[in-house]
Every structure is written in structure tokens, then in C-alpha cells.
Coordinates of C-alpha atoms in Angstrom, one line a residue:
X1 CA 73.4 142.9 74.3
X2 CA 71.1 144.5 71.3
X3 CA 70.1 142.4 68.9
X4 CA 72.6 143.2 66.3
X5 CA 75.5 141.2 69.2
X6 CA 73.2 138.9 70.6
X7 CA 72.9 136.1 68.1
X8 CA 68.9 134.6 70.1
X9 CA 67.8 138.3 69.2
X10 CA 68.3 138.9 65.7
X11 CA 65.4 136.9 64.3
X12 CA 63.0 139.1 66.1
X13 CA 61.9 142.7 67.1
X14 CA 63.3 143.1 70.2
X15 CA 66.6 144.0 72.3
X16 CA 67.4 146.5 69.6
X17 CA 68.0 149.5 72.5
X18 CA 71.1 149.1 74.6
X19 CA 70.5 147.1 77.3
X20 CA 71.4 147.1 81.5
X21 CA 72.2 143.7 82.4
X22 CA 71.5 144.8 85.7
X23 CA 67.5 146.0 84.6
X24 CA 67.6 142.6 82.9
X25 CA 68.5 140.7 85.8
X26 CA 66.3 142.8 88.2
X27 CA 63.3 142.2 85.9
X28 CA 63.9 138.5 85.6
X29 CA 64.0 138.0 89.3
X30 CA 60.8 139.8 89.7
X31 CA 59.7 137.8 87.0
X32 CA 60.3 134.3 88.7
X33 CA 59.5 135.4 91.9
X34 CA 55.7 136.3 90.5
X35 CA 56.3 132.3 89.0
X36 CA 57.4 130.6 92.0
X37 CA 54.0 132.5 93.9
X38 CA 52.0 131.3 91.4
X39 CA 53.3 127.9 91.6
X40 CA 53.0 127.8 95.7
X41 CA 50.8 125.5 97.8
X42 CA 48.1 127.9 99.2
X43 CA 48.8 126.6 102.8
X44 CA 52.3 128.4 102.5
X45 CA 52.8 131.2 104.8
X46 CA 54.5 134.2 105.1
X47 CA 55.7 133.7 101.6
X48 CA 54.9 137.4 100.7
X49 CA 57.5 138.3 103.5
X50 CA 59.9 135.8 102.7
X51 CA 60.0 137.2 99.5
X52 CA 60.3 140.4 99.8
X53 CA 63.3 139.5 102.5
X54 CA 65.3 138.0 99.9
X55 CA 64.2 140.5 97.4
X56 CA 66.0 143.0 99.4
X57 CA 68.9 140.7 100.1
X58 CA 69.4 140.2 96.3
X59 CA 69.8 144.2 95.9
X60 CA 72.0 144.7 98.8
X61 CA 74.3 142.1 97.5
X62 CA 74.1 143.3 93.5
X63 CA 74.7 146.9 94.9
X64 CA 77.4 146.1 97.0
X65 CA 79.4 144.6 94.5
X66 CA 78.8 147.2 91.8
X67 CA 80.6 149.4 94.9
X68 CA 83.5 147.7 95.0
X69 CA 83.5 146.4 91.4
X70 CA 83.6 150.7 90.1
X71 CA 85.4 151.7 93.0
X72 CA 88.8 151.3 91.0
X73 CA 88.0 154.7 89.2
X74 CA 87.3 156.6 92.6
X75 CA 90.9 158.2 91.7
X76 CA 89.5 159.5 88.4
X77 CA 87.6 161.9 90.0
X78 CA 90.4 163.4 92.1
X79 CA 92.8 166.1 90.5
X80 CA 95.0 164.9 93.4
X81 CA 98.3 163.0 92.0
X82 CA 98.1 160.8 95.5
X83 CA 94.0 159.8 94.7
X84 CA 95.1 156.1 94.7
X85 CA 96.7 156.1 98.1
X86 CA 94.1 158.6 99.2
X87 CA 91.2 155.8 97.9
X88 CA 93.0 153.1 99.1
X89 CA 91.4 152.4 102.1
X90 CA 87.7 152.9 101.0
X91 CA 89.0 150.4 97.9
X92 CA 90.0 147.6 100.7
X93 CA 87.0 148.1 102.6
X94 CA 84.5 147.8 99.6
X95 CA 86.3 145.0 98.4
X96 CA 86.6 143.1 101.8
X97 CA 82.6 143.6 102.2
X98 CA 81.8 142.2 98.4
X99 CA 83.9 139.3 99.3
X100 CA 82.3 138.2 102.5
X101 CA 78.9 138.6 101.1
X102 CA 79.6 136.3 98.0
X103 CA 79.2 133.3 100.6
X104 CA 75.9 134.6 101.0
X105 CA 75.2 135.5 97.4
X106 CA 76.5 131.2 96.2
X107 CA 73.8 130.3 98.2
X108 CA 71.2 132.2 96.8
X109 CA 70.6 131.4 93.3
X110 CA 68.8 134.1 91.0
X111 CA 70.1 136.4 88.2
X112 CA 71.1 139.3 90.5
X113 CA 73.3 137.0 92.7
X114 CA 74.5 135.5 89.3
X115 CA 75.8 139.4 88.3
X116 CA 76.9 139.9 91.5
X117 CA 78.9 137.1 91.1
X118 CA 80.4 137.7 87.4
X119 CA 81.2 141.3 89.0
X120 CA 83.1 140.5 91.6
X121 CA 84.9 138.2 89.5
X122 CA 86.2 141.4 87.5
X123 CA 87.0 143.7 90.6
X124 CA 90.6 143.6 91.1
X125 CA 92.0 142.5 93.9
X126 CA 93.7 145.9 95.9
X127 CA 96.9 146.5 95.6
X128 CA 97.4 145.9 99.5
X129 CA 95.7 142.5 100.0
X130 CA 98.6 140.2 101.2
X131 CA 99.1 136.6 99.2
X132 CA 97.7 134.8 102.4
X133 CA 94.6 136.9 102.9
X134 CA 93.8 136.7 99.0
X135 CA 94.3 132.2 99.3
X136 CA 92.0 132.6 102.7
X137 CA 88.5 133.2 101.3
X138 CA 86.7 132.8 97.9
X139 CA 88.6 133.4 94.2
X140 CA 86.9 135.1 91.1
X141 CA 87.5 131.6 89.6
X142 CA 84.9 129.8 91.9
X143 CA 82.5 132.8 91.5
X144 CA 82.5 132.2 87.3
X145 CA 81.3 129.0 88.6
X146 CA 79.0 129.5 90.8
X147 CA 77.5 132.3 88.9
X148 CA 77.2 129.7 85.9
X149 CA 75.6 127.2 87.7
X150 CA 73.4 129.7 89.2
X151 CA 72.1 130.0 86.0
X152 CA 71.6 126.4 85.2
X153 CA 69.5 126.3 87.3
X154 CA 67.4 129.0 86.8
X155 CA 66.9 128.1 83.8
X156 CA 65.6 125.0 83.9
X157 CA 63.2 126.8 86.9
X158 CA 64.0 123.3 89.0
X159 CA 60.7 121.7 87.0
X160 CA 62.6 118.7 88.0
X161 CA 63.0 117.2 92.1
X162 CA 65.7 118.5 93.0
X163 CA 67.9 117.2 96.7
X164 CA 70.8 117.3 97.9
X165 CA 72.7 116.1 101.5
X166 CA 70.3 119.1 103.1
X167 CA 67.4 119.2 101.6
X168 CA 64.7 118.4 99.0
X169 CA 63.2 121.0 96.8
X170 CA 59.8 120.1 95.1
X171 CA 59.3 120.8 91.3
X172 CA 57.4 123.6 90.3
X173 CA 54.3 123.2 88.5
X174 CA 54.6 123.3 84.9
X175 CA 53.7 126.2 82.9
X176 CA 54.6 127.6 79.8
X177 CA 55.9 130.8 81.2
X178 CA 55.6 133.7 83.9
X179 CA 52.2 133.4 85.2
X180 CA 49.1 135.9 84.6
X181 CA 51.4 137.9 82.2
X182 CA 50.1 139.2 78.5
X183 CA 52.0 138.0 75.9
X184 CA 54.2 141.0 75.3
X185 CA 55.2 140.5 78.8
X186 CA 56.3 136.9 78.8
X187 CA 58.2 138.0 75.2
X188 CA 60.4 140.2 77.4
X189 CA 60.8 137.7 80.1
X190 CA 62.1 135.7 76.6
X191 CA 64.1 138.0 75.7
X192 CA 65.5 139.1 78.9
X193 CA 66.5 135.6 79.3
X194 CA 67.8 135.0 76.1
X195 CA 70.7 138.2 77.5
X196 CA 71.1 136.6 80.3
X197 CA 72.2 133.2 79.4
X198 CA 74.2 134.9 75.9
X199 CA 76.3 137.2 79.0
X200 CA 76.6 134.0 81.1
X201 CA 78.0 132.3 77.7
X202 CA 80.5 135.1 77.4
X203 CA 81.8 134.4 81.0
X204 CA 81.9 130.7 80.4
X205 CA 83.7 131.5 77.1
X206 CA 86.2 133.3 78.5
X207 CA 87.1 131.5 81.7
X208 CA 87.4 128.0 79.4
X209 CA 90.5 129.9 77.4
X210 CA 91.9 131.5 79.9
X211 CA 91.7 129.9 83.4
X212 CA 92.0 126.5 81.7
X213 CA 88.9 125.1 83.0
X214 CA 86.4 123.1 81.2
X215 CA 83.1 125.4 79.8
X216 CA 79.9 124.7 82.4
X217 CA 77.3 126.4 79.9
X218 CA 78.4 124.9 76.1
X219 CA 80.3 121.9 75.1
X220 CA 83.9 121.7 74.3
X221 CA 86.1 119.8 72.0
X222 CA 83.1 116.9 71.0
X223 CA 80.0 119.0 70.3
X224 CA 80.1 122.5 70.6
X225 CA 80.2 122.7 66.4
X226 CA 76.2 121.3 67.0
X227 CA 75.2 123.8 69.7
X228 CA 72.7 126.9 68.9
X229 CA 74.5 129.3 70.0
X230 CA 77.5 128.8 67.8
X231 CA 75.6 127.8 65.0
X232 CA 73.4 131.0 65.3
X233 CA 76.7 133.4 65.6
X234 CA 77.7 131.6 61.9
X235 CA 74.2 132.1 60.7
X236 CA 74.6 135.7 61.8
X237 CA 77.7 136.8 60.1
X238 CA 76.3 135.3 56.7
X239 CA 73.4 137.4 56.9
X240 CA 75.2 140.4 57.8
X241 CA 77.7 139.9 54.7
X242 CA 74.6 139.5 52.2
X243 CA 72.9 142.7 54.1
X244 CA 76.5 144.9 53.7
X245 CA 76.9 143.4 49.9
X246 CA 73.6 145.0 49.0
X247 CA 73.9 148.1 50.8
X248 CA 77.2 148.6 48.8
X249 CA 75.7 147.4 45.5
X250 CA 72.8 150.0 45.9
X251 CA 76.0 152.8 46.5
X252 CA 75.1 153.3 50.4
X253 CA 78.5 154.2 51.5
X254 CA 78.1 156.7 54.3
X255 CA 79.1 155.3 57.7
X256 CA 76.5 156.5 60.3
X257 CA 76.7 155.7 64.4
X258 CA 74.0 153.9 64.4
X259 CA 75.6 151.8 60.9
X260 CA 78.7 151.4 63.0
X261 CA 77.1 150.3 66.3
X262 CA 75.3 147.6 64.0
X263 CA 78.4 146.0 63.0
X264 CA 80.6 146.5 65.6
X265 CA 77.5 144.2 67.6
X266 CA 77.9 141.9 65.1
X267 CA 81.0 141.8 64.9
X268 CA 81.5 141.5 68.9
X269 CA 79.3 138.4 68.6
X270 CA 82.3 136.8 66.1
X271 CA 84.8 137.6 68.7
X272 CA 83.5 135.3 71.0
X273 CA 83.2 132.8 68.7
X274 CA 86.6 133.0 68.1
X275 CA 87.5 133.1 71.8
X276 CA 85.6 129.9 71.8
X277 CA 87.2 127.9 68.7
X278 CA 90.7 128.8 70.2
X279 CA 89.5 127.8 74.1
X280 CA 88.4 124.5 72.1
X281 CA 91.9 124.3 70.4
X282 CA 93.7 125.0 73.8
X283 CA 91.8 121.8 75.4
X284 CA 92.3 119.5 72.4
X285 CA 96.2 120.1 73.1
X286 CA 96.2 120.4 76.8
X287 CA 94.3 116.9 77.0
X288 CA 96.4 115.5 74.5
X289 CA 94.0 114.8 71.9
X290 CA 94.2 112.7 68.7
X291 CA 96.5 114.5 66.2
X292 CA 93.6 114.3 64.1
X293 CA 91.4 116.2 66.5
X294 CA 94.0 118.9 67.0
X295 CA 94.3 119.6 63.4
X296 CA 90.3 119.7 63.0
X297 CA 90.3 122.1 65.5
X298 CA 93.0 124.2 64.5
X299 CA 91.7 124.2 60.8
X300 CA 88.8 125.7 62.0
X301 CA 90.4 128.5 64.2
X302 CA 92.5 129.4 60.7
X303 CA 89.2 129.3 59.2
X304 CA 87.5 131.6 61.5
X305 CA 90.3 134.5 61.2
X306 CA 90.2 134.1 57.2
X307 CA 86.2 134.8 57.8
X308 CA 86.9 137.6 60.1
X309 CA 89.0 139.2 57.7
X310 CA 86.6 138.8 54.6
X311 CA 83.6 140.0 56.6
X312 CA 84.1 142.2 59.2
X313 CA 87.3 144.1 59.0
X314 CA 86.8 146.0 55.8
X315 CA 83.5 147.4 57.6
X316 CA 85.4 147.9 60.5
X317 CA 88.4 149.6 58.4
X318 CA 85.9 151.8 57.3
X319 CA 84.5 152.5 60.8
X320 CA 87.9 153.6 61.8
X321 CA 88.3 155.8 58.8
X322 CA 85.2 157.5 59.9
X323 CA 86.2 157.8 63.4
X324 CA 86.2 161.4 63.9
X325 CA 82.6 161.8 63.1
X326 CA 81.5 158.7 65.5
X327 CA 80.2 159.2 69.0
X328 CA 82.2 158.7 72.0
X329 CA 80.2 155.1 72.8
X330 CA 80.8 153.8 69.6
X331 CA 84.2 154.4 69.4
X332 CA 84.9 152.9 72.7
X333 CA 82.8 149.8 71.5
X334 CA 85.0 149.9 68.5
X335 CA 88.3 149.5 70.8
X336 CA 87.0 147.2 72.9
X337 CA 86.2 144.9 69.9
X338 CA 89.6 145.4 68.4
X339 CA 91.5 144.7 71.3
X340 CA 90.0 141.2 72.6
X341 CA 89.5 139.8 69.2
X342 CA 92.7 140.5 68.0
X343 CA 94.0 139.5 71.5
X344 CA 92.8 135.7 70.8
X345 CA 95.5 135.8 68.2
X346 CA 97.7 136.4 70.2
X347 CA 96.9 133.7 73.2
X348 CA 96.4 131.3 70.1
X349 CA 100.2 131.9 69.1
X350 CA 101.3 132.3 72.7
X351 CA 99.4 128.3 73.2
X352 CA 101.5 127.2 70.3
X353 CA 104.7 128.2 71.5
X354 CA 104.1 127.3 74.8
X355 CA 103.3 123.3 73.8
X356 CA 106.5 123.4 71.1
X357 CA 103.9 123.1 68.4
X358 CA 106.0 125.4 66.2
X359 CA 104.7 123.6 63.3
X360 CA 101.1 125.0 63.4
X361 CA 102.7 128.4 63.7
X362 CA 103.0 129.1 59.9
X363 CA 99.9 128.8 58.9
X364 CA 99.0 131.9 61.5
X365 CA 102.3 133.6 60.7
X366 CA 100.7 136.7 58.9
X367 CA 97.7 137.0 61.6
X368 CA 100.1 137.0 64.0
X369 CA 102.1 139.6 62.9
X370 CA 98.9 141.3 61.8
X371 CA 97.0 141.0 65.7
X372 CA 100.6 142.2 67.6
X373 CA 100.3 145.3 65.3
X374 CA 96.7 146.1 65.6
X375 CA 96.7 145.3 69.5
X376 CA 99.4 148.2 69.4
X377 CA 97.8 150.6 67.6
X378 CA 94.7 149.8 69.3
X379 CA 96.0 150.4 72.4
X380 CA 97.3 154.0 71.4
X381 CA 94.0 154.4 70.1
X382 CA 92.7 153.7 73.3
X383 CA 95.5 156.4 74.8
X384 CA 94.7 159.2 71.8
X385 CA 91.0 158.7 72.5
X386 CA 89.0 160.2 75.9
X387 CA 85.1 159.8 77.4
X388 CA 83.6 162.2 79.0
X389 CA 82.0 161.4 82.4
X390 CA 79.4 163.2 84.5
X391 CA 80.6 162.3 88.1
X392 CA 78.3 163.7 91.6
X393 CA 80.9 164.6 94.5
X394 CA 80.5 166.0 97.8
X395 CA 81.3 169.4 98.0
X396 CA 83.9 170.4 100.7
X397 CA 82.8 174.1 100.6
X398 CA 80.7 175.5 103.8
X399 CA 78.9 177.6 101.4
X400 CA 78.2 174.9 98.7
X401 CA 76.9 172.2 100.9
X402 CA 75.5 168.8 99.5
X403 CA 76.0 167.4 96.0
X404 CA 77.8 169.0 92.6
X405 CA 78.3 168.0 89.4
X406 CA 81.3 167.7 87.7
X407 CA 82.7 166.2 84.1
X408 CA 86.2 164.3 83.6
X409 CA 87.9 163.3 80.5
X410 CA 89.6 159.7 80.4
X411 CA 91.5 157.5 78.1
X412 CA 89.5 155.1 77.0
X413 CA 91.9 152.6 78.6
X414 CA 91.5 153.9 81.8
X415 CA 88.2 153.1 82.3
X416 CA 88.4 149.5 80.6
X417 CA 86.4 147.0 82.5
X418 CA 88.4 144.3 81.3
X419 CA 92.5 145.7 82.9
X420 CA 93.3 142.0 83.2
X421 CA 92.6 141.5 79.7
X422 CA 94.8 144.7 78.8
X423 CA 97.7 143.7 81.2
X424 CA 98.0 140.0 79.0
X425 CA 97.9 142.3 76.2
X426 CA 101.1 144.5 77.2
X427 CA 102.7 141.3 78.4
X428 CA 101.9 138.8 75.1
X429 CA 103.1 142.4 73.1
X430 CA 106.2 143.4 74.8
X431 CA 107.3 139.5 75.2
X432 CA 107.2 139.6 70.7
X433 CA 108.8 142.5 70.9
X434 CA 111.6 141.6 72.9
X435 CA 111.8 138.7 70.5
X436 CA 112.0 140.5 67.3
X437 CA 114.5 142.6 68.6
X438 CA 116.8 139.7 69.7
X439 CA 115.8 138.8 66.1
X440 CA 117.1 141.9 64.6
X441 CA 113.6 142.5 63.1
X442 CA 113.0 146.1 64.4
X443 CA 115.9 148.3 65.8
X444 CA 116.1 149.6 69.6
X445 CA 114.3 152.9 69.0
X446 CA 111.9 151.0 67.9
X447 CA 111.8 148.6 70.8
X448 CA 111.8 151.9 73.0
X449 CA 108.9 153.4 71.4
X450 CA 106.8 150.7 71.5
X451 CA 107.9 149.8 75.4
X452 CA 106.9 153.7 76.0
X453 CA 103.5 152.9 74.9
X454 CA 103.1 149.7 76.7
X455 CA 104.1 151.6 79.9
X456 CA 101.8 154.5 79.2
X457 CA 99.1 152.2 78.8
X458 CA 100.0 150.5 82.2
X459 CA 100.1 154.1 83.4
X460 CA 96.4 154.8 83.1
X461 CA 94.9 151.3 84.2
X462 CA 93.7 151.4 87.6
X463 CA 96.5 151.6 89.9
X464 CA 95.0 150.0 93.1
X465 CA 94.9 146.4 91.1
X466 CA 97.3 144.5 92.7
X467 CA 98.0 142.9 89.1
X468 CA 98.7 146.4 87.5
X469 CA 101.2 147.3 90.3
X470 CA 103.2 143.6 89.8
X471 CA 103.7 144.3 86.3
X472 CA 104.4 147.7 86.8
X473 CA 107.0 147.0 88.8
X474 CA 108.5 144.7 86.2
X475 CA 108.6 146.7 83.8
X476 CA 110.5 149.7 86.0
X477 CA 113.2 146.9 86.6
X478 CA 113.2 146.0 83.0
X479 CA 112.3 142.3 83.7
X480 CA 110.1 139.9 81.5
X481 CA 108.4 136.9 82.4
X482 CA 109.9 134.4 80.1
X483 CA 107.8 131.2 78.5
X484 CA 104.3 130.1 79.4
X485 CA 101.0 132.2 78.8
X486 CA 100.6 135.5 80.6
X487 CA 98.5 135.5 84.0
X488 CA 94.5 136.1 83.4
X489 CA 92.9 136.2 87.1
X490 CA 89.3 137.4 86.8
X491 CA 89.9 139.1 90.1
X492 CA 93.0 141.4 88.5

């Protein structure tokens, strides 16, 4: 969200600090609350209280969620073996409560409910939710979508009538931004914006490849070459190969954090690009496109990895060589980027094969190969590699009464916000491995080792997902799920 990853930032001075999307969000509303004051009838009453009402309704809601969207690492902090089964019932409750208030939270449009939303769509769904109570109330599908067109519509800041079966809302007046705010306050409101709608992007991006459901936010197969966003993420990666070219030509080698951060950001904004070209490439088959379309489509995805590889993996090969001297932040960033870029290879291949378009597979046969082995390795990465957290627990001493501090060390795996993402990762993985061994490719050690590591990653993903348990259990039976594309839920 800086504005070396978010593509509306990096032709100006701002964003350049790490940013809280909730801040963002929270500033925003106040933001548009200050506007829709402004823009009032003077005869409205009790709007002050009104506001403040829902004010406090918003953060209830956003809190809530964040609750039962980090309450999957509650175990982390015990040293007890049985922490999962001992947080089990505080995980339930917390994600019972987040689900009843996201009725509330669809009819309440602003950028807090729109987190809310996104959040809840990435809490996993506990381990001892039954099939029937999960179908009997709201999915993390429908909350992408609501959360999307939450922010369609707060964006356009209904300057338009806008009714319904219910009820009419009257347009806003028109202005030009916030209201009574100095121009350095309605750049942040810009800016904030701008992070907003590129973290809403990334949502719609990722729901369009893999819940196979058409993108709400950009255009698919017939216009999304035109739209800004994609065409600033190509500008982007141009300017950040000229900028690496002359810092190599003028002999600036050394590979700082803040060097690294820069094009891992940059880097992260390619990635979903990527995720987007092959979502586009999924629809063109699913809908049974032109052959002509297809092949547009899928030169451009070949395209895509070619540029990846010219531009940013030899930085990032060089960010990985430096590794030992990187902070803790930026080499979870690094992981994170390595693991869901090269895992759109991977669903890309595993699209192929699962329409019998065989054909298209050998001009991807070497990326392939190349994403299953750098998925593995960044998963061990991800195992070899700990964070230290500063947690606050209640202390159960009579002497010590109230709050303590205490530090735990995790894999970074363990406290990936994206398991669902991880699990197709182990499953697309262990499904080629299985097949290269059939093959006679690699020998049953091999097969072993790499299974061990699969299952050790399993291991340290939160256990209370009812996802992560399922596939755990496979894999103890020595099962695989054969053909089709892995299961992606966004509530895991």
C-alpha cells in the first residue's frame, strides 16, 4: 500500500510510509461523513446524533471482525500442545458474532464496513462449524461482493439519484472534494482513496480467478487491456527497470531494506497483474471464447511471465542472496510475494489441464517446472524463517495481577493471512508431484521428502480452519483429490 506497490501513488509524494488500511478506512469515513454534513439541508435534525450512532456502529462492526478474523493465532500464544481445542470455543463464538453482524455491516455502506467485509471473507471458517450451519447464513463469497459494491458506491459519493424498491436517496451537492478542508487535507483524502479502491482491486482480482465469478471493479476479457489501473502497473515496471539499469550502471550494488522493500512493492503490484491476465485467460476458456480470443489472451499471460523474469526476479534473486542481513518484515514481504506470484503459474497450468488444453501447455513448460520448484522452496523458506511477536496476556498469577508482556517466535507460514492460498499451494504441489513420480521423473525419497515438507507446512497453518483440518486429514490417509482445480473459499 506505499507508493512503490500501489501503481495511483507513484507519480506523487505521498503513501511512501507503510500504510493501515484500517487508519485509511477510518479516515475516509470521517472524511465523508464531514461531506455528507456539508452537503445536508439545514432543516435536518438530529443528524449530529445520527452520525455519531453509526459512527460507532461502523467501529463495533470493523472491530469485531478483526476479533474473529486474528483469532486463529490465539493458540500461538499458548505453550500448551492442546491451545487449539483450548481456543476452540472462544474461535466459534467470535466467528458466529462476525457473521451475524455482516447482515448489518451489507446494509451500511462505507469503507470500514467494506474491510469488515473483505475480513471476514478471510477468517476461516472453525473447524467445528457443521456443513448445514456454514450453507445457513452468509458466505465470504457474497461478502467480496458486497464489500465491492460497497465501494462503488462510495465512490461515486451517490452524486447521482439513487432508488431502489425502499427508498430514494437524493444526490449530494457537487463539490470538488471534502468540504472546508486545506489542500493538503483533501490530497490525503486522494490518496487514502486511491489505497482503498487499489485493496478493493486486489479483492476483485482475486475472487474473478479463483471463485470463478466475473470482476465487479475492472473489466474482463473485452477491455481491461484499456483500464488505468493495468495500464499504470505496465507503466510502473518500465520505470522501475530504467531506475534499476542506472543504479547498476553507476555500480550501486549493495542491497539495503529499504532497496528491497522498494522492489518487492513493485514487484507485488506485477503479481496482481498477473493474477489478473490469468483470471482473464480462465474466463475466455470457461465462456468458450473465440479461439482467437483465447490465444490473445494466453499470449499475453506468456508475455507477462517472460517480463517478470527479465525485470524483477534477478532483483529479487539478489534480495534473497541478501537475506540474512534483511529485516524480519521484509523478508516476510519477500515470501509472501514469491508464493502467490508463482502460485498463478501454477493455477494457470492447473486451468489448462483441467479444460484438456494440453496444447497451450508447452509453451509454459519451463515456468511450470520453474513455479512448482520455487513454491517449494518458498514454502521451506517460509518454515526456516520466524517473526517475532510482542503479544499482552492476562496473567494467571495472584501476585502478578493484570496485563504482561510476552514475545513468541513463528514460522512465517504460521501467521500467513492468506492459509487458503497456502493450502491450494500444497494441494496444486503434491498433485505434480505425485505425477512426476508416476512419471518416473523423481524417485520415492524424493516424493517423501517433498510430502514431509508439504505436511510440515500444513502443520503450522492455523489448525482451527475447518479447510486445514480436511486436507490434513487427507493427507494422514494418503488420499489426493484427483482432476479439477484445488478448492479456494475466502472463508478457509
Amino acid at each position: 500500500m506505499s507508493r512503490y506497490g500501489c501503481p495511483f501513488l507513484s507519480e506523487s509524494g505521498v503513501g511512501e510510509d507503510y500504510n493501515s488500511i484500517s487508519d485509511v478506512c477510518k479516515n475516509l469515513d470521517r472524511w465523508m461523513a464531514e461531506m455528507s454534513q456539508h452537503n445536508r439541508q439545514p432543516a435536518w435534525n438530529g443528524s449530529t446524533q445520527e452520525q455519531v450512532l453509526e459512527d460507532s456502529f461502523e467501529d463495533e462492526s470493523l472491530r469485531s471482525t478483526i476479533a474473529a478474523f486474528s483469532a486463529r493465532w490465539l493458540p500461538l500464544a499458548s505453550q500448551s500442545r492442546d491451545a487449539t481445542l483450548a481456543y476452540q470455543g472462544v474461535i466459534l463464538a467470535l466467528w458466529r458474532h462476525a457473521r451475524r453482524d455482516m447482515l448489518r455491516v451489507i446494509n451500511r455502506p462505507s469503507y470500514q464496513s467494506m474491510l469488515a467485509l473483505f475480513l471476514f471473507a478471510l477468517t476461516p471458517v472453525p473447524a467445528g462449524i457443521s456443513e448445514e450451519e456454514e450453507a445457513d447464513g452468509i458466505s465470504g463469497q457474497a461478502c467480496i461482493h458486497a464489500a465491492l459494491q460497497h465501494i462503488q458506491t462510495l465512490r461515486a459519493r451517490q452524486r447521482s439519484l439513487q432508488f431502489n424498491g425502499t427508498r430514494v436517496s437524493q444526490p449530494m451537492k457537487s463539490t470538488d472534494g471534502p468540504p472546508n478542508l486545506e489542500l493538503n487535507r483533501a490530497t490525503d483524502f486522494i490518496t487514502a482513496e486511491n489505497i482503498a479502491y487499489w485493496a478493493a482491486l486486489t479483492f476483485d482480482t482475486s475472487a474473478s480467478l479463483t471463485l470463478n465469478c466475473r470482476p465487479l471493479l475492472s473489466s474482463g476479457l473485452f477491455g481491461f487491456e484499456a483500464e488505468l489501473p493495468w495500464r499504470l502497473v505496465r507503466a510502473g515496471a518500465t520505470i522501475f527497470q530504467t531506475k534499476l539499469e542506472n543504479k547498476q550502471a553507476h555500480g550501486h550494488h549493495n542491497m539495503t531494506d529499504e532497496q528491497a522493500n522498494q522492489i518487492i512493492a513493485s514487484g507485488m503490484a506485477w503479481k496482481l497483474f498477473a493474477w489478473k491476465l490469468t483470471a482473464v485467460f480462465k474466463e475466455a476458456l470457461r465462456d468458450g471464447h473465440d479461439e482467437s480470443e483465447v490465444q490473445r489472451v494466453f499470449s499475453l499471460v506468456v508475455g507477462a511471465i517472460h517480463q517478470f523474469n527479465t525485470i524483477y526476479r534477478p532483483p529479487l534473486e539478489a534480495c534473497q542472496r541478501r537475506m540474512p542481513f534483511l529485516g524480519q518484515h521484509t523478508k516476510l514481504r519477500w515470501y509472501s510475494l514469491m508464493l502467490h506470484y508463482y502460485l498463478s503459474i501454477l493455477l494457470l497450468a492447473n486451468i489448462i489441464e483441467a479444460t484438456d488444453r494440453f496444447d497451450l501447455l508447452a509453451d509454459i513448460e519451463v515456468a511450470y517446472a520453474d513455479a512448482e520448484s520455487v513454491v517449494v522452496n518458498t514454502l521451506m523458506f517460509g518454515l526456516q524463517n520466524t517473526v517475532k511477536l510482542s503479544v499482552k496476556v492476562e496473567s494467571k498469577s495472584h501476585d502478578d495481577v493484570g496485563v504482561t508482556q510476552t514475545s513468541i517466535i513463528a514460522p512465517f507460514v504460521s501467521i500467513d493471512p492468506y492459509p487458503h492460498h497456502v493450502v491450494a499451494g500444497v494441494q496444486l504441489v503434491q498433485k505434480a508431484a505425485d505425477r512426476e513420480l508416476a512419471r518416473g521423473k523423481i524417485s520415492q525419497g524424493a516424493h517423501e521428502n517433498l510430502r514431509a515438507v508439504l505436511e510440515r507446512t500444513l502443520g503450522h497453518l492455523p489448525q482451527s480452519s475447518k479447510s486445514v483440518k480436511a486436507l490434513r486429514d487427507t493427507f494422514s490417509k494418503g488420499l489426493q483429490r484427483e482432476g479439477g482445480e484445488p478448492p479456494m473459499p475466502y472463508s478457509v
